[in-house]
């Protein structure tokens, strides 16, 4: 397919309005295969304004007289307005944007064409996160092994090639357990908590069905987990559905672990919202934040009506529960919901941030996202197809990853010195998960990424973010390693609306940017002084 | 002391805060000024000190098997539950506290016995720290249009006003006195702030006694004089900060508001700030929300909205914004009043001042602002904050709301204020503590009669002495940035008004951020400064050494006597000392690791400090990395599962986990 077929017009004169605080831009507008370009006239700033078409969430056109207006609502929640000369040009440009922004083919997407200067393809620390993580686990315990039973993705299409499983369970047993779990997602190690020698596992729901089927290998697998931890260890299964929903799932072949079949394991239900309701919550919140007319009288109830903060509270609470079980009860924890690709990952990744100081470093956090979201098979392609402005009926969209980022932001607000990355990192991850020139968030699983050769033909977001020039934006200058667990407060008084994200474009960000600059200045002043001191002492002549 | 029925009760259990489930066993002491609880635990012997004047309500609850619970709510939003084993002891404590918390004479207040071991001179200097005549000079007064008037000397015209007031030059004593007779409690229009950039003023007064049709020539002349004192503008705004309905109701009582037809060139404007009774109830409702145990997000947000608190805060801010804009953008003078002109008027004027003048956003400037718009203009501290036993209907969180407005602004403009959140919290604390004389009584006249300055100490001096604790590390002190008005977004921006958990839940440590950016940055700044000084000293030495070496070579080349000036030997001494100092300094620096930084006294108020003057502020010194204690608000304790689910499914092992 040729992009040129979809591009209906070469160029047009236009003015771009980017919100109340930014000056308008004038120039020549131009649609290319992947971008919308605005090249300012010679008198204006020389910079080219560029918008990735993939990041357009919805488009609205209006024509009046011999001019037209296009309103672009972007996936990063920006609202842009283009005033274009000429009715035909307006309609053509609108149609081109519509067609190009909704292309579904992965291999013709921009990451496959993006070749930035200074980056090399195939910089590859992130190629094998399970292997890397296994090395860390193996230093602490012999109870686990790296299995390549899923080498050809036959056991579980949404798992990576290698997974970490109990040493005493062989690959055949894994295969049987996989057949007993939805989508083949048998229980695998998510995190090994060295201080208490306990583990965090994740899986999908067991396929017990109405007949309450059982699977000996699955039961043995979980038994082996307890045996591997320590004699007499207990386990908790955190089901992210309500007990009722879990029971109902039996009618469609799913279900939950029967108490009698898994001795030593106790089940807890912590219902977390997902799917359509979560997407709607996101849409309503963005709507409320964009509505500048409403009065103070109803703002809080409207905020409550969106339920977003309730979801944040529930997610953090459940993650704390899982973390608490490991740290205080010395118990092993298995987390699953239905498919095990959404709220399950939310809980396991948050629990690791709370417990594991390494995951709070810049490198550790990237590894956590790579391992617990990307390789663990969160279907980014489906979940982030549209953001909050799309008029199309949501199918598989759900802002689970955004909810995760919001929870991390709340952690960072309560422990401002304990995360090595700052708000800028979380915003960048949000933006890139919905539309990105990098390949990291493409596809729904490792299997799909292998088919599309994403890892060899596109650049990794991580190498993009780890360039020195990005650091000032992404890092937290206040970071000081904190070896302890960080237990957040989940009370409503302690949770706040993430202004930096939801009000990023409507609320002038200037004061906070100024503050951030100042924080950097104080932090780097010190480094400079510290840096210069030894040199001067060294040059000191000895008496 | 005669009010203390029992000075000491043993085996009392204290539950500190709403969220805490743990009770500490200890001994309760009642002293003339404090309630003190000392924990039995031998390793900590933790002490909790509560000033009697902080006690807002005491509630005796139904006796249980373990004893008689006594619920003590404090004006600084601390909440204590004491469980006293014997009913009789409990009753004695209850009766004693009821009396101790409601002193009837000023002499019973803590400030008359509080002695920070300062000599007389130091005390007097403390009172001189904030000087309002200096402040008016800073504004550029007196000038061609404004003069200091002695019309109120000996409080002859208005007993709730100060003696020193600025009025327009053209306003004669006759006009002032005439105007004062036409205003509630004779609070005639007087200058609150002079905005010298535009030569316009903010004046304040009480409502006119206009009723339905009354007029007063002198009052009209007074407003005329104010307008003429700003020759550049052809009208003045009259801002009535009350809701229109309230103002109209006042007309029936012979009071009311200015009729635009009677006054030449005024523009009249209502801004609906509710009265003290509405505010008192609103705070009450909000505190009930704060006291909810493990509320859901909906409980909290709905409760907060229904309390109306943030709406009221916004109304006050709106008043300040309106005035600031009129003065700075339209170049028009403003006369502000409400009913008596000592509550809403003080709020509106001081918020406007804060927006307009960067000086008020500094530590000292903020003290001046409170001294000027609140203390000197007769805000009724005694009545509003219930220092002495009085009419409970007079009590209202008027200045608390102003303090919150400042916090909301600090959240919006993190670099605009020289002081930090702790400064605000400590001021709020001391408005109720009666430990210093500043906020006593209802007017300057009363304070003078009581000889406050001779008998008590000034809070401002105390805060100034400890100013290191109150600095905002992000403050941008470069003049180009701090000059000028704070510009709030013109759109109605509801998102900017947030719940201030640092104030209303401040004793619930578990709810606060566990690490303090402010303290960390201050420590880093201090360290940087010390390193810089060190560096400078080393550079100086290096220079000296080089000089000496140069001298030596010169000496050698000249073949003369060894020079007398012993530059080398002095530098020799310093070489011997410096490395030791250096490493010593390094050790005492707050470490960059937060968990260590906590223990470092450089970061926090010292223990001495806490004991002597701020016993109950110790919560602020707690900047733990917040780890060991998920307190009892642990998420597993919070009910996240709808009851139906956990109830119906027998497979679920909810209870097992929770009791495990």
Short mmCIF file of C-alpha atoms in Angstrom, two decimals, chain A residues 7-214:
data_model
loop_
_atom_site.label_atom_id
_atom_site.label_comp_id
_atom_site.label_asym_id
_atom_site.label_seq_id
_atom_site.Cartn_x
_atom_site.Cartn_y
_atom_site.Cartn_z
CA UNK A 7 -2.80 11.85 0.79
CA UNK A 8 -5.26 14.02 -1.01
CA UNK A 9 -3.56 17.31 -1.08
CA UNK A 10 -0.05 18.55 -1.19
CA UNK A 11 -0.18 21.59 1.00
CA UNK A 12 -2.18 24.54 2.28
CA UNK A 13 -1.71 27.76 4.20
CA UNK A 14 -2.77 27.44 7.78
CA UNK A 15 -2.60 28.87 11.25
CA UNK A 16 -2.13 26.57 14.20
CA UNK A 17 -3.50 27.33 17.68
CA UNK A 18 -1.96 25.29 20.45
CA UNK A 19 -3.83 26.41 23.53
CA UNK A 20 -4.18 29.58 25.55
CA UNK A 21 -0.56 29.96 26.57
CA UNK A 22 1.21 29.34 23.28
CA UNK A 23 1.51 31.83 20.42
CA UNK A 24 -0.19 30.77 17.18
CA UNK A 25 1.96 29.43 14.35
CA UNK A 26 1.44 30.38 10.70
CA UNK A 27 2.84 28.64 7.72
CA UNK A 28 2.47 25.99 5.09
CA UNK A 29 0.68 22.86 6.17
CA UNK A 30 1.60 19.57 4.61
CA UNK A 31 0.55 15.96 5.14
CA UNK A 32 3.09 13.17 4.73
CA UNK A 33 2.73 9.46 5.23
CA UNK A 34 3.28 9.68 8.97
CA UNK A 35 3.25 13.34 9.89
CA UNK A 36 1.46 16.59 9.75
CA UNK A 37 3.98 19.34 9.07
CA UNK A 38 3.71 23.05 9.49
CA UNK A 39 6.58 24.97 8.03
CA UNK A 40 6.51 28.58 9.15
CA UNK A 41 7.14 31.37 6.74
CA UNK A 42 10.60 32.92 6.52
CA UNK A 43 9.73 35.67 8.98
CA UNK A 44 8.78 33.33 11.78
CA UNK A 45 10.77 30.86 13.82
CA UNK A 46 12.79 28.50 11.68
CA UNK A 47 11.52 25.41 13.52
CA UNK A 48 9.35 22.97 11.73
CA UNK A 49 6.26 21.95 13.67
CA UNK A 50 5.64 18.24 13.45
CA UNK A 51 2.82 16.01 14.61
CA UNK A 52 2.83 12.24 14.38
CA UNK A 53 -0.45 11.37 12.67
CA UNK A 54 -0.73 8.27 14.78
CA UNK A 55 -1.22 10.50 17.82
CA UNK A 56 -4.44 12.02 16.45
CA UNK A 57 -7.33 10.61 18.43
CA UNK A 58 -10.21 12.43 16.81
CA UNK A 59 -10.67 15.01 14.10
CA UNK A 60 -13.40 17.55 13.60
CA UNK A 61 -13.77 19.82 10.57
CA UNK A 62 -15.81 22.95 9.97
CA UNK A 63 -15.95 25.11 6.91
CA UNK A 64 -17.23 28.64 6.61
CA UNK A 65 -16.81 30.96 3.64
CA UNK A 66 -13.57 30.15 1.91
CA UNK A 67 -11.75 28.85 4.94
CA UNK A 68 -11.98 25.89 7.22
CA UNK A 69 -11.09 24.81 10.69
CA UNK A 70 -9.82 21.43 11.78
CA UNK A 71 -9.76 20.52 15.45
CA UNK A 72 -7.39 17.71 16.28
CA UNK A 73 -7.72 16.00 19.63
CA UNK A 74 -4.58 14.05 20.32
CA UNK A 75 -3.98 10.89 22.28
CA UNK A 76 -1.75 12.79 24.68
CA UNK A 77 -4.87 14.89 25.49
CA UNK A 78 -3.70 17.96 23.59
CA UNK A 79 -6.29 19.87 21.58
CA UNK A 80 -5.00 21.61 18.45
CA UNK A 81 -6.86 23.91 16.11
CA UNK A 82 -5.86 24.48 12.50
CA UNK A 83 -7.35 27.37 10.56
CA UNK A 84 -6.85 26.57 6.90
CA UNK A 85 -7.28 28.70 3.80
CA UNK A 86 -9.55 27.09 1.24
CA UNK A 87 -12.52 24.80 1.72
CA UNK A 88 -11.23 22.08 -0.59
CA UNK A 89 -7.84 22.10 1.07
CA UNK A 90 -9.47 21.81 4.49
CA UNK A 91 -11.59 18.85 3.52
CA UNK A 92 -8.71 17.13 1.75
CA UNK A 93 -6.38 17.56 4.64
CA UNK A 94 -9.02 16.36 7.08
CA UNK A 95 -9.68 13.26 5.00
CA UNK A 96 -5.98 12.53 4.65
CA UNK A 97 -5.44 12.82 8.39
CA UNK A 98 -8.45 10.64 9.08
CA UNK A 99 -7.24 7.91 6.78
CA UNK A 100 -3.62 7.99 7.78
CA UNK A 101 -4.11 8.23 11.52
CA UNK A 102 -6.25 5.12 11.67
CA UNK A 103 -4.04 2.73 9.71
CA UNK A 104 -3.86 -0.55 11.51
CA UNK A 105 -0.90 -2.19 9.85
CA UNK A 106 2.02 -2.45 12.23
CA UNK A 107 4.84 -2.85 9.76
CA UNK A 108 3.99 0.29 7.84
CA UNK A 109 3.83 2.34 11.02
CA UNK A 110 6.33 5.11 11.62
CA UNK A 111 8.68 3.23 13.97
CA UNK A 112 9.70 1.08 11.02
CA UNK A 113 10.86 4.19 9.21
CA UNK A 114 12.22 6.21 12.08
CA UNK A 115 16.02 6.41 11.96
CA UNK A 116 17.14 9.09 14.39
CA UNK A 117 20.69 10.33 14.47
CA UNK A 118 22.86 9.05 17.25
CA UNK A 119 20.93 5.84 17.87
CA UNK A 120 21.85 2.40 16.58
CA UNK A 121 19.33 -0.31 15.79
CA UNK A 122 19.58 -3.39 17.92
CA UNK A 123 20.91 -1.85 21.08
CA UNK A 124 19.67 -4.67 23.04
CA UNK A 125 19.70 -4.78 26.78
CA UNK A 126 15.96 -5.18 26.69
CA UNK A 127 15.97 -8.20 24.43
CA UNK A 128 15.94 -10.75 27.19
CA UNK A 129 14.43 -9.38 30.40
CA UNK A 130 13.34 -12.73 31.81
CA UNK A 131 16.87 -14.05 31.38
CA UNK A 132 18.34 -10.96 32.98
CA UNK A 133 15.92 -11.12 35.84
CA UNK A 134 16.55 -14.83 36.29
CA UNK A 135 20.23 -14.11 36.89
CA UNK A 136 19.21 -11.87 39.77
CA UNK A 137 16.92 -14.53 41.23
CA UNK A 138 19.47 -17.29 40.80
CA UNK A 139 21.93 -15.40 42.97
CA UNK A 140 19.45 -15.68 45.88
CA UNK A 141 17.80 -19.05 45.53
CA UNK A 142 18.04 -22.35 43.70
CA UNK A 143 14.30 -23.02 43.85
CA UNK A 144 13.59 -21.52 40.44
CA UNK A 145 14.69 -22.24 36.91
CA UNK A 146 14.46 -20.57 33.53
CA UNK A 147 12.25 -22.61 31.25
CA UNK A 148 12.28 -22.29 27.50
CA UNK A 149 9.22 -24.46 27.12
CA UNK A 150 7.55 -21.54 25.38
CA UNK A 151 10.40 -21.13 22.88
CA UNK A 152 7.98 -21.29 19.91
CA UNK A 153 5.10 -19.60 21.76
CA UNK A 154 3.11 -22.82 21.58
CA UNK A 155 2.32 -23.05 25.29
CA UNK A 156 1.26 -19.47 25.64
CA UNK A 157 1.13 -17.00 22.76
CA UNK A 158 1.21 -13.99 25.08
CA UNK A 159 4.21 -15.07 27.16
CA UNK A 160 7.84 -14.46 26.17
CA UNK A 161 10.04 -17.35 25.06
CA UNK A 162 11.56 -17.83 28.48
CA UNK A 163 9.74 -17.81 31.80
CA UNK A 164 10.82 -18.46 35.38
CA UNK A 165 9.16 -21.45 37.04
CA UNK A 166 9.74 -23.70 40.08
CA UNK A 167 12.82 -25.89 39.55
CA UNK A 168 10.96 -29.05 40.50
CA UNK A 169 8.31 -28.61 37.80
CA UNK A 170 9.25 -29.97 34.39
CA UNK A 171 8.24 -28.60 31.02
CA UNK A 172 5.58 -31.25 30.45
CA UNK A 173 3.82 -30.25 33.62
CA UNK A 174 4.00 -26.64 32.50
CA UNK A 175 2.34 -27.58 29.23
CA UNK A 176 -0.51 -29.24 31.10
CA UNK A 177 -0.90 -26.36 33.48
CA UNK A 178 -0.95 -24.03 30.47
CA UNK A 179 -3.86 -25.95 29.01
CA UNK A 180 -5.72 -25.43 32.29
CA UNK A 181 -5.25 -21.65 32.24
CA UNK A 182 -6.93 -19.11 29.99
CA UNK A 183 -4.69 -18.17 27.09
CA UNK A 184 -2.13 -20.66 28.36
CA UNK A 185 -0.94 -18.24 31.03
CA UNK A 186 0.26 -20.69 33.66
CA UNK A 187 1.66 -19.35 36.94
CA UNK A 188 5.14 -17.88 36.47
CA UNK A 189 7.45 -15.94 38.73
CA UNK A 190 6.98 -12.21 38.65
CA UNK A 191 9.19 -11.12 41.52
CA UNK A 192 11.40 -12.79 44.09
CA UNK A 193 11.41 -10.94 47.40
CA UNK A 194 14.79 -11.76 48.84
CA UNK A 195 14.30 -10.29 52.38
CA UNK A 196 11.50 -12.72 53.16
CA UNK A 197 12.36 -15.40 50.58
CA UNK A 198 8.85 -15.25 49.18
CA UNK A 199 7.62 -14.83 45.64
CA UNK A 200 5.06 -12.99 43.59
CA UNK A 201 3.49 -15.01 40.78
CA UNK A 202 1.05 -14.17 38.07
CA UNK A 203 -1.18 -16.20 35.78
CA UNK A 204 -4.63 -16.13 34.23
CA UNK A 205 -7.77 -17.73 35.65
CA UNK A 206 -7.96 -21.53 35.80
CA UNK A 207 -10.41 -23.11 33.35
CA UNK A 208 -12.46 -24.90 35.97
CA UNK A 209 -15.74 -24.38 34.14
CA UNK A 210 -19.14 -25.32 35.50
CA UNK A 211 -17.94 -28.86 36.29
CA UNK A 212 -15.21 -27.53 38.56
CA UNK A 213 -12.49 -29.29 36.63
CA UNK A 214 -9.11 -29.72 38.21
#
